[in-house]
PDB file of C-alpha atoms in Angstrom:
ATOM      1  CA  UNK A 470     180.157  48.914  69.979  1.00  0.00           C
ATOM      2  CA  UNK A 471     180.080  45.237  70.389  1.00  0.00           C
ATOM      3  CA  UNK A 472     177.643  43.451  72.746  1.00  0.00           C
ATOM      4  CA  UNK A 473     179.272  42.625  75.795  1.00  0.00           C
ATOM      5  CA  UNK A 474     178.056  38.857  77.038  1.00  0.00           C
ATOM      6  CA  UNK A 475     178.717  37.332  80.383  1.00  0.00           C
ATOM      7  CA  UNK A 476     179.923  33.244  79.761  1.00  0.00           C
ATOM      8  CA  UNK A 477     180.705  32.020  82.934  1.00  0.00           C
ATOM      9  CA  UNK A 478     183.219  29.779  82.301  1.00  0.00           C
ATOM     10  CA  UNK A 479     186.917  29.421  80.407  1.00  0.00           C
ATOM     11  CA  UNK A 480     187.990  31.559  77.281  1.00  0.00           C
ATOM     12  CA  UNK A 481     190.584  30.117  76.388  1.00  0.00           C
ATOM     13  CA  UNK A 482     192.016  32.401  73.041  1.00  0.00           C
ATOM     14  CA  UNK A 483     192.386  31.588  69.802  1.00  0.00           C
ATOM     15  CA  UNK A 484     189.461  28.162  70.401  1.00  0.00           C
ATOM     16  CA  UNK A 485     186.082  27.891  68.948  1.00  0.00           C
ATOM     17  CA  UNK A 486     183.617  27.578  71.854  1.00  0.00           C
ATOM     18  CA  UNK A 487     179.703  26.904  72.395  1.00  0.00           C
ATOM     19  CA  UNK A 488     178.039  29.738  74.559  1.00  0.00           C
ATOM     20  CA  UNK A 489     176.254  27.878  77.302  1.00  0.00           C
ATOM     21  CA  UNK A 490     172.244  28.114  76.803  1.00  0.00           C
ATOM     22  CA  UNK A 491     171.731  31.720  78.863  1.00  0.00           C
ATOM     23  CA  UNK A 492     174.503  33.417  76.374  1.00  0.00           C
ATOM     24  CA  UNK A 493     173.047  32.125  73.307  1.00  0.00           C
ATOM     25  CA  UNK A 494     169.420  32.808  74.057  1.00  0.00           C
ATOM     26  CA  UNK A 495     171.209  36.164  74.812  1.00  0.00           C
ATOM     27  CA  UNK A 496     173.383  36.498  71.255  1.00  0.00           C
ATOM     28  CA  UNK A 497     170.104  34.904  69.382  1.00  0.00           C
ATOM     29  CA  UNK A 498     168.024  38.014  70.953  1.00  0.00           C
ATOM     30  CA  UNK A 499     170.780  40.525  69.846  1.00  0.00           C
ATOM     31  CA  UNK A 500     169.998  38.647  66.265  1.00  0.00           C
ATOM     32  CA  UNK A 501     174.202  38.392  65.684  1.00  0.00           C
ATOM     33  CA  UNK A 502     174.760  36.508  62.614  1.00  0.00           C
ATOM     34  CA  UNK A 503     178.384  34.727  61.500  1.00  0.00           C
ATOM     35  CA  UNK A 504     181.223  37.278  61.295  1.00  0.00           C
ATOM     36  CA  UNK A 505     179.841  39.586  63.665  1.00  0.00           C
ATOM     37  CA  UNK A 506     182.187  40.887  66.965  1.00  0.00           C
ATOM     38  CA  UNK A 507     180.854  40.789  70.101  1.00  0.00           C
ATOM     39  CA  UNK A 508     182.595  40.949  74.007  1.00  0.00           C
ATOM     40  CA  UNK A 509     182.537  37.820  76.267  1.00  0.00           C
ATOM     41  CA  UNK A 510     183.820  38.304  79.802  1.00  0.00           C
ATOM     42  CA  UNK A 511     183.571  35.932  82.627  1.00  0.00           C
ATOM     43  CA  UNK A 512     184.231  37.954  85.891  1.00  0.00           C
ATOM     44  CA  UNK A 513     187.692  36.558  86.021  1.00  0.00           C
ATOM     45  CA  UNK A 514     189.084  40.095  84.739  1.00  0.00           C
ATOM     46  CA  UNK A 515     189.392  41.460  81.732  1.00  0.00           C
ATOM     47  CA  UNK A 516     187.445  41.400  78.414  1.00  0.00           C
ATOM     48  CA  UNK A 517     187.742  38.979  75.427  1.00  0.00           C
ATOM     49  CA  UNK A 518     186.798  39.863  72.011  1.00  0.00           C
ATOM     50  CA  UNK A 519     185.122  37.244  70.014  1.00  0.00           C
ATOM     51  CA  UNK A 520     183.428  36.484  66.499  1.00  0.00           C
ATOM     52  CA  UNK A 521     180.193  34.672  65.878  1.00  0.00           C
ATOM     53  CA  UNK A 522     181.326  31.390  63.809  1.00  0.00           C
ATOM     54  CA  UNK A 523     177.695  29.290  63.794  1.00  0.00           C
ATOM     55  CA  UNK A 524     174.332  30.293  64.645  1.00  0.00           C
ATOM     56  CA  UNK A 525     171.367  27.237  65.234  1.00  0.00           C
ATOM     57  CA  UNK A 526     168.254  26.995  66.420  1.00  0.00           C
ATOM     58  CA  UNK A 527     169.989  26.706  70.451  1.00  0.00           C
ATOM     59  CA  UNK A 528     173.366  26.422  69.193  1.00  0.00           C
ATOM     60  CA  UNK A 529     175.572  29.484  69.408  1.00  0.00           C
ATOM     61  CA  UNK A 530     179.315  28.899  68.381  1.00  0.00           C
ATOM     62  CA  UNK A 531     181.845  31.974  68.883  1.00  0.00           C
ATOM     63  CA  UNK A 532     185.705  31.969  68.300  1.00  0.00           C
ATOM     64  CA  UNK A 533     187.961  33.897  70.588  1.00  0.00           C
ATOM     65  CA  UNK A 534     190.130  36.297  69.647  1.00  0.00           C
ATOM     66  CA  UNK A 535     192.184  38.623  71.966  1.00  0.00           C
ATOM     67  CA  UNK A 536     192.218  39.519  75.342  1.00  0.00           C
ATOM     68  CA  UNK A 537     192.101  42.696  76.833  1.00  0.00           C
ATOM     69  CA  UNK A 538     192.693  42.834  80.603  1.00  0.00           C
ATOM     70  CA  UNK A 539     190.849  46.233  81.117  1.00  0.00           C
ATOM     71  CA  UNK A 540     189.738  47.280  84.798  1.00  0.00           C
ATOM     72  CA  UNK A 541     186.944  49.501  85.207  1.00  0.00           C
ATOM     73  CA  UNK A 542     186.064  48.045  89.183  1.00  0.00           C
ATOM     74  CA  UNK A 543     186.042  50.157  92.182  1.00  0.00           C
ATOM     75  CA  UNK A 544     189.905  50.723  93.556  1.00  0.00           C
ATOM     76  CA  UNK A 545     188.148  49.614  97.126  1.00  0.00           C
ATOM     77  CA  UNK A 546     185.870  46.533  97.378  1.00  0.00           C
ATOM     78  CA  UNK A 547     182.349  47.821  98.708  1.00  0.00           C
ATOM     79  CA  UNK A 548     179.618  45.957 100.023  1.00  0.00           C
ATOM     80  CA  UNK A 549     176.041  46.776 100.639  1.00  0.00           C
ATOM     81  CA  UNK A 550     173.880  45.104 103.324  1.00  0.00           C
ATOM     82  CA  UNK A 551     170.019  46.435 102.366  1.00  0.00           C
ATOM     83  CA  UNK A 552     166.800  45.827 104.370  1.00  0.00           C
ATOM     84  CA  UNK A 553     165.462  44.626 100.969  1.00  0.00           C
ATOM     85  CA  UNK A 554     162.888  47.347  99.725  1.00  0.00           C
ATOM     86  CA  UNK A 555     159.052  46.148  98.391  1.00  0.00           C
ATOM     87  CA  UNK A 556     158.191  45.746  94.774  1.00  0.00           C
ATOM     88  CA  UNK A 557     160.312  46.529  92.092  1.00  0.00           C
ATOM     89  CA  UNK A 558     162.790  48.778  94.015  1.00  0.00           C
ATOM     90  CA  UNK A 559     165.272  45.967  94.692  1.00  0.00           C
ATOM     91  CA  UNK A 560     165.793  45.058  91.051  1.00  0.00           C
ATOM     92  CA  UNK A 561     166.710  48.422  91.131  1.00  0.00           C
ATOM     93  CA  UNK A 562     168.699  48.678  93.952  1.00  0.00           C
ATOM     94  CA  UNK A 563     170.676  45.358  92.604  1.00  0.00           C
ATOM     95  CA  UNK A 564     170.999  47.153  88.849  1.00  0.00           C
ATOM     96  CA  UNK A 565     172.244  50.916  90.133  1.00  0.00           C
ATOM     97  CA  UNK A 566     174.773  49.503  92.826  1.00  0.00           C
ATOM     98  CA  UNK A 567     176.061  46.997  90.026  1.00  0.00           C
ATOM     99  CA  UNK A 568     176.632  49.842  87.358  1.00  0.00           C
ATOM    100  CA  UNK A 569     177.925  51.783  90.448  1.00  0.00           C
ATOM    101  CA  UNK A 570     180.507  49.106  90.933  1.00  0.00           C
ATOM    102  CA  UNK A 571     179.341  46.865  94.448  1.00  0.00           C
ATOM    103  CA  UNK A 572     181.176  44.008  94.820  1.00  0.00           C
ATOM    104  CA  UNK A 573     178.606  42.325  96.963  1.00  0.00           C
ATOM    105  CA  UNK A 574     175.407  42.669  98.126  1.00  0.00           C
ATOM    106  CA  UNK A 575     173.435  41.203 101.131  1.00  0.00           C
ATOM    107  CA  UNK A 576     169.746  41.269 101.232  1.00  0.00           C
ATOM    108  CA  UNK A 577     168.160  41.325 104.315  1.00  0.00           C
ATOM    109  CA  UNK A 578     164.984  40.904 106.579  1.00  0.00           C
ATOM    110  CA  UNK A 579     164.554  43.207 109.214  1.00  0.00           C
ATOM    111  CA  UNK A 580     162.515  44.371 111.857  1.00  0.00           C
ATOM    112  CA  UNK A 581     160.019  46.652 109.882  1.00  0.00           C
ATOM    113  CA  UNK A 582     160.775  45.066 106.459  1.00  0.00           C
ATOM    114  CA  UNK A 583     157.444  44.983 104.190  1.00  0.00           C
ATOM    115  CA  UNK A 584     159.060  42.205 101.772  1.00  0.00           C
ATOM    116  CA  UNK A 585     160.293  38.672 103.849  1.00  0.00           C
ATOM    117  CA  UNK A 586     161.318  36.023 101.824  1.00  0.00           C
ATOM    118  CA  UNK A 587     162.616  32.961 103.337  1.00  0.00           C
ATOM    119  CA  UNK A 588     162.530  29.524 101.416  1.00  0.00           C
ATOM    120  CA  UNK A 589     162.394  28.721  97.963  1.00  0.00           C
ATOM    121  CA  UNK A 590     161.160  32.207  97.958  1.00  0.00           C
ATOM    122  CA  UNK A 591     164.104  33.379  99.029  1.00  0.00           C
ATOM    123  CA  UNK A 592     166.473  31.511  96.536  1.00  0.00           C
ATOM    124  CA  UNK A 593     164.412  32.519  93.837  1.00  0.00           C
ATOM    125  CA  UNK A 594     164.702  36.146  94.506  1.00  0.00           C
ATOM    126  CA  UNK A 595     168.471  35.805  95.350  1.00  0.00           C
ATOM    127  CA  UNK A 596     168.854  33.909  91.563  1.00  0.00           C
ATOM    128  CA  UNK A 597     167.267  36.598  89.996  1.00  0.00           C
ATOM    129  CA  UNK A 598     168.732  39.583  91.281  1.00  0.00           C
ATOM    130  CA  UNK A 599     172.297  37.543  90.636  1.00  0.00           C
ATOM    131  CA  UNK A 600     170.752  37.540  86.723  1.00  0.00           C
ATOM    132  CA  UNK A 601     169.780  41.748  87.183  1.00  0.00           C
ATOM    133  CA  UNK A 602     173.261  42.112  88.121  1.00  0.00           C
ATOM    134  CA  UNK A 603     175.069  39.903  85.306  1.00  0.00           C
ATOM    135  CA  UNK A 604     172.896  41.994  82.784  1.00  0.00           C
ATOM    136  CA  UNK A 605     173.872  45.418  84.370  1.00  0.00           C
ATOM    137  CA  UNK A 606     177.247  44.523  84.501  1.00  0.00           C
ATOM    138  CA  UNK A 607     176.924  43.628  80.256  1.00  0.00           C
ATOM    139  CA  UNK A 608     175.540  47.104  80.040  1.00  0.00           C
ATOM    140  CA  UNK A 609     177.950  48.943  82.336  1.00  0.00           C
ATOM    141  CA  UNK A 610     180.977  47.174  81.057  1.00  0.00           C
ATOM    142  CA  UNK A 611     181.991  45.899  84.058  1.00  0.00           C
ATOM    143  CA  UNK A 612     184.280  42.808  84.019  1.00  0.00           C
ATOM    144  CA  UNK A 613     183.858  41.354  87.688  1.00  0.00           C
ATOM    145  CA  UNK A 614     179.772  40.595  88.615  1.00  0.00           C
ATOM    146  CA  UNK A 615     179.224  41.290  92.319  1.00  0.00           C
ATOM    147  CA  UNK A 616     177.758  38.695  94.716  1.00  0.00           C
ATOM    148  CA  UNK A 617     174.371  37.850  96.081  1.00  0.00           C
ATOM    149  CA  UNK A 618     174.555  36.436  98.524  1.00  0.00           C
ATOM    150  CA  UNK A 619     171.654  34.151  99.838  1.00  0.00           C
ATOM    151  CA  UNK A 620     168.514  36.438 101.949  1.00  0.00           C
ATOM    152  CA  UNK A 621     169.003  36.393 105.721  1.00  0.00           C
ATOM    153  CA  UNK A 622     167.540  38.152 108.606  1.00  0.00           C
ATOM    154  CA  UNK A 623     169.572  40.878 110.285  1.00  0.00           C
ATOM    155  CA  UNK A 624     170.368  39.321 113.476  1.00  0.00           C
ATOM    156  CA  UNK A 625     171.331  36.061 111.821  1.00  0.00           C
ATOM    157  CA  UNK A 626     173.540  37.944 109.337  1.00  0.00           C
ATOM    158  CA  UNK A 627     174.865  40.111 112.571  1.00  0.00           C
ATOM    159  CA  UNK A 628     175.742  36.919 114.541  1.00  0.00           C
ATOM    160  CA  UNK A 629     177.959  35.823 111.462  1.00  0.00           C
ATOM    161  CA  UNK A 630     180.507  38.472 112.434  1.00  0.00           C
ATOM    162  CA  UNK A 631     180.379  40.174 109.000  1.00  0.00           C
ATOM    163  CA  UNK A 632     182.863  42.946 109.863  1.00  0.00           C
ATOM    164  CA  UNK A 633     186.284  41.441 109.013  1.00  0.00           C
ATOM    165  CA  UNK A 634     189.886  43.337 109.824  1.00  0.00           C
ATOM    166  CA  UNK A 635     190.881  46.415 108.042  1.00  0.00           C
ATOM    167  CA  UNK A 636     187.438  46.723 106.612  1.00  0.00           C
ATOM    168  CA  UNK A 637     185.124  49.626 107.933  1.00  0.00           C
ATOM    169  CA  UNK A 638     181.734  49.307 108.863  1.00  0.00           C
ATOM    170  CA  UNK A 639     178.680  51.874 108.704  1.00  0.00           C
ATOM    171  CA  UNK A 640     175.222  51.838 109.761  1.00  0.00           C
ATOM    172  CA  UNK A 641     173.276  54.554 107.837  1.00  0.00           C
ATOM    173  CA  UNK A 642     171.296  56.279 110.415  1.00  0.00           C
ATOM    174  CA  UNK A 643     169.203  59.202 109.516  1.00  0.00           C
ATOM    175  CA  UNK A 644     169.267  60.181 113.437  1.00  0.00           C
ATOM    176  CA  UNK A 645     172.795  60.572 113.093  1.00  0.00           C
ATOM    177  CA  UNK A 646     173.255  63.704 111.394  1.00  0.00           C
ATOM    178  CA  UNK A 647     176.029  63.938 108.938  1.00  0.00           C
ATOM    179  CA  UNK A 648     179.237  61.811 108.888  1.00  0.00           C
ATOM    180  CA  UNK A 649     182.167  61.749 107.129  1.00  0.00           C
ATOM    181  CA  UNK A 650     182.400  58.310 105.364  1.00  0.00           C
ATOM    182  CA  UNK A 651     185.185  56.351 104.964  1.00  0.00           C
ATOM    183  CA  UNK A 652     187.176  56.888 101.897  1.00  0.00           C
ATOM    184  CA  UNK A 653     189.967  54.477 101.770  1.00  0.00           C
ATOM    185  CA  UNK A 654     189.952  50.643 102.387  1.00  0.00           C
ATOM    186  CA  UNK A 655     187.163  48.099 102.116  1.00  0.00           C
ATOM    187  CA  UNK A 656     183.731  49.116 103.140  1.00  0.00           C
ATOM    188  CA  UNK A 657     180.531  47.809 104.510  1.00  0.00           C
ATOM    189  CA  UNK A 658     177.928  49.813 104.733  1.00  0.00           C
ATOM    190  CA  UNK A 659     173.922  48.146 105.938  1.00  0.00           C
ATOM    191  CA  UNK A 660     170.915  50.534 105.170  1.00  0.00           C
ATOM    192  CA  UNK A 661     167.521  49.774 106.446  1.00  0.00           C
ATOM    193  CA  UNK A 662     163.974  48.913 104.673  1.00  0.00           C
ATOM    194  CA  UNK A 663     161.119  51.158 104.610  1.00  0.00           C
ATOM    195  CA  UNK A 664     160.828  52.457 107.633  1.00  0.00           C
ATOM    196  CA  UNK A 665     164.563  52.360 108.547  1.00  0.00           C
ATOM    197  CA  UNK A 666     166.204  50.222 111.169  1.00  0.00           C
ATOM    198  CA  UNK A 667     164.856  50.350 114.643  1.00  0.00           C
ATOM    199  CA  UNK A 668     166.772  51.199 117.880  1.00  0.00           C
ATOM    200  CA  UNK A 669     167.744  47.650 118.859  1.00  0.00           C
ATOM    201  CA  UNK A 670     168.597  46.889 115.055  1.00  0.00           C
ATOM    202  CA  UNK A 671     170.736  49.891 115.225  1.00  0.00           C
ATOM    203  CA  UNK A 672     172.460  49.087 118.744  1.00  0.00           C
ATOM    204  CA  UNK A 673     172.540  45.446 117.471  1.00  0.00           C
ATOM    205  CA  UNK A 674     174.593  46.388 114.169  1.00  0.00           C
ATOM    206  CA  UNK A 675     176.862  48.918 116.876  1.00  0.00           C
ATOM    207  CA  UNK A 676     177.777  45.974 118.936  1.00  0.00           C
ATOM    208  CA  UNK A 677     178.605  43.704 115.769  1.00  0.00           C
ATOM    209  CA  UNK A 678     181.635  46.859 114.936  1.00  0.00           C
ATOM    210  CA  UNK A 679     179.239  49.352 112.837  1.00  0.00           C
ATOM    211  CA  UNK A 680     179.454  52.907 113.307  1.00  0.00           C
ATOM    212  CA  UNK A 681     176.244  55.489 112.715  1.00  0.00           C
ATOM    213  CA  UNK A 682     176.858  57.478 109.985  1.00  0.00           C
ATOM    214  CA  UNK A 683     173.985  60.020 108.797  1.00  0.00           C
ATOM    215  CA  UNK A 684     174.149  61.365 104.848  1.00  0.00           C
ATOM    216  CA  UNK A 685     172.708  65.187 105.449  1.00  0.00           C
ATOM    217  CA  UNK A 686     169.612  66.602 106.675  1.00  0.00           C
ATOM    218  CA  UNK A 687     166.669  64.785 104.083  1.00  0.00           C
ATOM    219  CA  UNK A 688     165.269  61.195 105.127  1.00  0.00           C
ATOM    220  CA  UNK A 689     166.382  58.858 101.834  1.00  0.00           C
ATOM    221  CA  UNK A 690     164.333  56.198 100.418  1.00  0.00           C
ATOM    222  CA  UNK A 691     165.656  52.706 101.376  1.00  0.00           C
ATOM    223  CA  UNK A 692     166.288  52.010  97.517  1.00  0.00           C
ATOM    224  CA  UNK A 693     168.283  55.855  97.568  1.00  0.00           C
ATOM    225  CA  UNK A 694     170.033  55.779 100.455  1.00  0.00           C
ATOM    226  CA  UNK A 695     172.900  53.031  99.546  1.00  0.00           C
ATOM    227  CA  UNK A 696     173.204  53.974  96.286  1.00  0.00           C
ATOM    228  CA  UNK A 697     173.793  58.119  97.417  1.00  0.00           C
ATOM    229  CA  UNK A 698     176.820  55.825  99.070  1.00  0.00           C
ATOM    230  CA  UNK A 699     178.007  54.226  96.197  1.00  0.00           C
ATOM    231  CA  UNK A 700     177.662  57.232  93.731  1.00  0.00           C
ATOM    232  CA  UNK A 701     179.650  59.251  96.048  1.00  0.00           C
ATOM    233  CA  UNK A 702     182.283  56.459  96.853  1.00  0.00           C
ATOM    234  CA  UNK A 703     182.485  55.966  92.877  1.00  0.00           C
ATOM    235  CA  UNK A 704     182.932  59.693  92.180  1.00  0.00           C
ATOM    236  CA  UNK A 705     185.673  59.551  94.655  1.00  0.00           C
ATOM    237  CA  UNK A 706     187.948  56.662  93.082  1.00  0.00           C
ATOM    238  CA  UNK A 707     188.184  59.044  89.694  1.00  0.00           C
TER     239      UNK A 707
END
């Protein structure tokens, strides 16, 4: 199989192109030489396949070849708002829900969060999980790459009025018990950190248009929690 490579810009068929530098450190890595195929898609829809014309020392040139305008995205757009777990977890978090086909994804700072970015901090974080998800989406095959959007606190995000019409809004909730989610229609669903979401977080996010919603009897891991959501959600669009 070809390697799939995010450009992030026009592919216009039948041209010769330059990658930009990110795509042809990327296609230099893969060691592709002239003639071989590879898959460029720029999260526009839809695949292009491509052929490796020049190779330099930062100089990648590819030619395009066809389009294919295959969808493999969630039938329901799906986005996660995460108290952002410590360590490595969210690169995970960002990876799993990208392969499990988000189509945005908020990090947040709450109440009994362990990691707080704010700052340059902050926009570092945000550009790097927005690279974990570009490269999960290359491996998942995935033709649209999800959002991440800048870190915010909870109330902040909350006073933003992030629950639009039509779209239905959960607050996962341990306390809750179990709750049928919802299965058709855009969703938003906000998880807490480590430690879960306090009372007033939880009334906060009720006020704002969420509804509790518990996912069984066993207390999930902030980093397992949304992405039991999204597995199930994914399962359900087959």
């Amino acid at each position: 199989m070809p390697a799939r490579v995010f450009v992030d810009q026009a592919l216009p068929l039948e041209t010769v192109i330059d990658l930009p530098p990110g795509p042809a450190r990327h296609v230099q890595v893969l060691r592709l030489q002239p003639g071989d195929a590879l898959t460029l898609f720029n999260g526009q829809g839809g695949e292009c396949s491509a052929r490796v014309q020049q190779m330099g020392r930062s100089q990648v040139s590819v030619q395009i070849l066809t389009h294919d305008p295959v969808d493999r995205e969630l039938a329901r757009h799906v986005t996660l708002a995460v108290g952002m777990p410590a360590n490595e977890r969210m690169d995970t978090l960002v990876e799993k829900a990208t392969e499990l086909g988000v189509a945005a994804l908020q990090p947040l700072v709450c109440e009994r969060s362990v990691l707080r970015l704010a700052g340059e901090r902050a926009e570092k974080r945000q550009a790097h999980w927005q690279a974990v998800a570009v490269a999960a989406c290359e491996q998942s095959g995935r033709t649209r790459v999800p959002t991440i959007a800048p870190v915010l606190t909870l109330p902040a995000w909350l006073a933003n009025g992030p629950v639009r019409d039509g779209m239905s809004a959960c607050v996962l909730d341990p306390r809750a018990g179990t709750a049928a989610l919802p299965e058709t229609g855009a969703a938003l669903f906000l998880s807490g950190p480590e430690g879960g979401l306090s009372d007033a977080e939880v009334q906060l996010a009720e006020a704002a248009g969420f509804r509790r919603v518990g996912l069984g009897p066993r207390v999930l891991r902030a980093d397992t929690a949304p992405l039991a959501v999204l597995a199930h959600l994914s399962l359900r669009s087959l």
